[in-house]
Amino acid sequence: MFAELHVERGRLRAILPCSIGTIIRTETDTYEYPGCHVLPGFVDNHAHIVGLGERLLVVSLHHAISEDDCVEKLRMAGPQPNGWIRAMGWNQEQWPNAQWPSIARLDAAFPTTPVSASRVDGHAMWVNSAALKAAGIDAHGHSGLLIDDDMAPVFAAIPPRTNDDLRSMILAATSLCASMGITEIHDMDVAEPWLDPFRELAEQGALPVRVQSFVRAHSDEWRIAGQLPAIGEFVRLAGVKYYADGALGSRGALLRAPYHDDVSTSGLELLSVEEMFRKANEAIEAGWPCIAIHAIGDAAVRNVLDAYELIRSTPNGADVILRIEHAQHVHPDDVQRMARLGVIACVQPSHCMSDAAMAERRLGPERLSWAYRWRSLLDAGVHLGAGSDFPIESPDVLAGIAAFIKRTPTGSMDAWQGQECITTKEAILAYTLWAHRTTGMDYRRGRLEVGYDADVVVLDRDLETSTADEIASTTVMATFVAGKRRYTS
Ligand SMILES: [Zn+2]
């Protein structure tokens, strides 16, 4: 929509009609965007900020075309402050003769600086003699290639991140998000040592987006560290995060019936119903307002709903926010139940785009229609919130909205399980107002209304009247958080 927004002390003070585009007036500045449209700022309601920061700071070898090209990219990047050169993403399948990389080539280029470069799948690592030495491994005659568990001594030898490292990683990740129109991130699996860098950046006014932290809780980390929920304008400790099962790709997602492509397994149960109930109940007793449990397989989703049903019957559990992260495979019997219990599905449309072909192999044809549900959940009255799960996927919200409405997997032209597509309006809500509902902040964020936080995104197109392809190629012109411009194109 076109509008003239007046901002006072970070909130929307007036919203006036505007015929030429978007105008934003703050106490000190006026910003004019002729022909541009304004929307409430986007929320990524499931992501990993430090993970993305790490991805941005280590050298990317994803597009390297040879071993020599890798070495050149490593040389250009140089060592991190901790003295190591770290990289990820190489794939010898894309190189001439698919030749594995050699320790000799790395040693020649980096005789003293330790280098560790992970393969694209994370299951192999290419290192030089300096890295082996630092890890206490005999380099004599070594190939420089480490597989799976053999990588552990190298990881252990890399000096731990300092607060300075963490601050630069957080800034790199959140700045990238601001450039994509994101004004708030729900940060999952937050470890205790990361909180100080987040708080310092927030206090300095340097954090470009708001962060709702969901702290690690699976092994009771929050209780051991003595963490409690905390209110803050830019960083809020909002919830605790658990895992009911693993992931579909590695056959860790817990299914009610065995995997179609490996009948010997039905996946992994990481917490029982009783454990989830007890842990969530303890968190609620300690005052945590939001519970988030990762559940991908249909059996894991059912287990979480069983635990949440028990939570709802407790005196303090009636009105807490209960989220299922991913909710990728929901049995038809559980759809209505999710709505009845007021459990929110926190979904990632980009996962559906990347996983469709793999999901078909894992699940087989009979239960495919239960996978990556969006339309059927909304029709049943289930609340939906959207995120990207970056750095596993890109934080690009516009691509996420296009995925919601089109559902065409990567490399395909046709909608996959197209009956689960949702409308453009719903997709925008899933990334704005509905996403704020998943931390209970929808009473002051997610709408262009007087009194709401001045968290907005300015776009060069009206998403609601655009096709999915147009949405995916829309430009973010500016991002404002609390009335302050945090990104400009
Ligand atoms: Zn995640």
Short mmCIF file of C-alpha atoms and ligand atoms in Angstrom, two decimals, residues 46-48 188-189 241 243 294 326 351 389-390 392, ligand 1:
data_model
loop_
_atom_site.label_atom_id
_atom_site.label_comp_id
_atom_site.label_asym_id
_atom_site.label_seq_id
_atom_site.Cartn_x
_atom_site.Cartn_y
_atom_site.Cartn_z
CA HIS A 46 12.79 -19.81 13.09
CA ALA A 47 16.44 -19.16 12.38
CA HIS A 48 19.98 -19.46 13.72
CA MET A 188 16.56 -20.83 17.95
CA ASP A 189 18.86 -22.92 20.18
CA LYS A 241 13.59 -24.98 22.60
CA TYR A 243 13.72 -31.59 19.96
CA HIS A 294 11.12 -29.34 16.92
CA HIS A 326 8.72 -27.40 11.29
CA HIS A 351 12.43 -26.49 3.18
CA ASP A 389 15.70 -21.96 9.29
CA PHE A 390 18.73 -20.07 7.96
CA ILE A 392 20.22 -24.20 6.21
ZN ZN B 1 16.41 -24.79 13.08
#
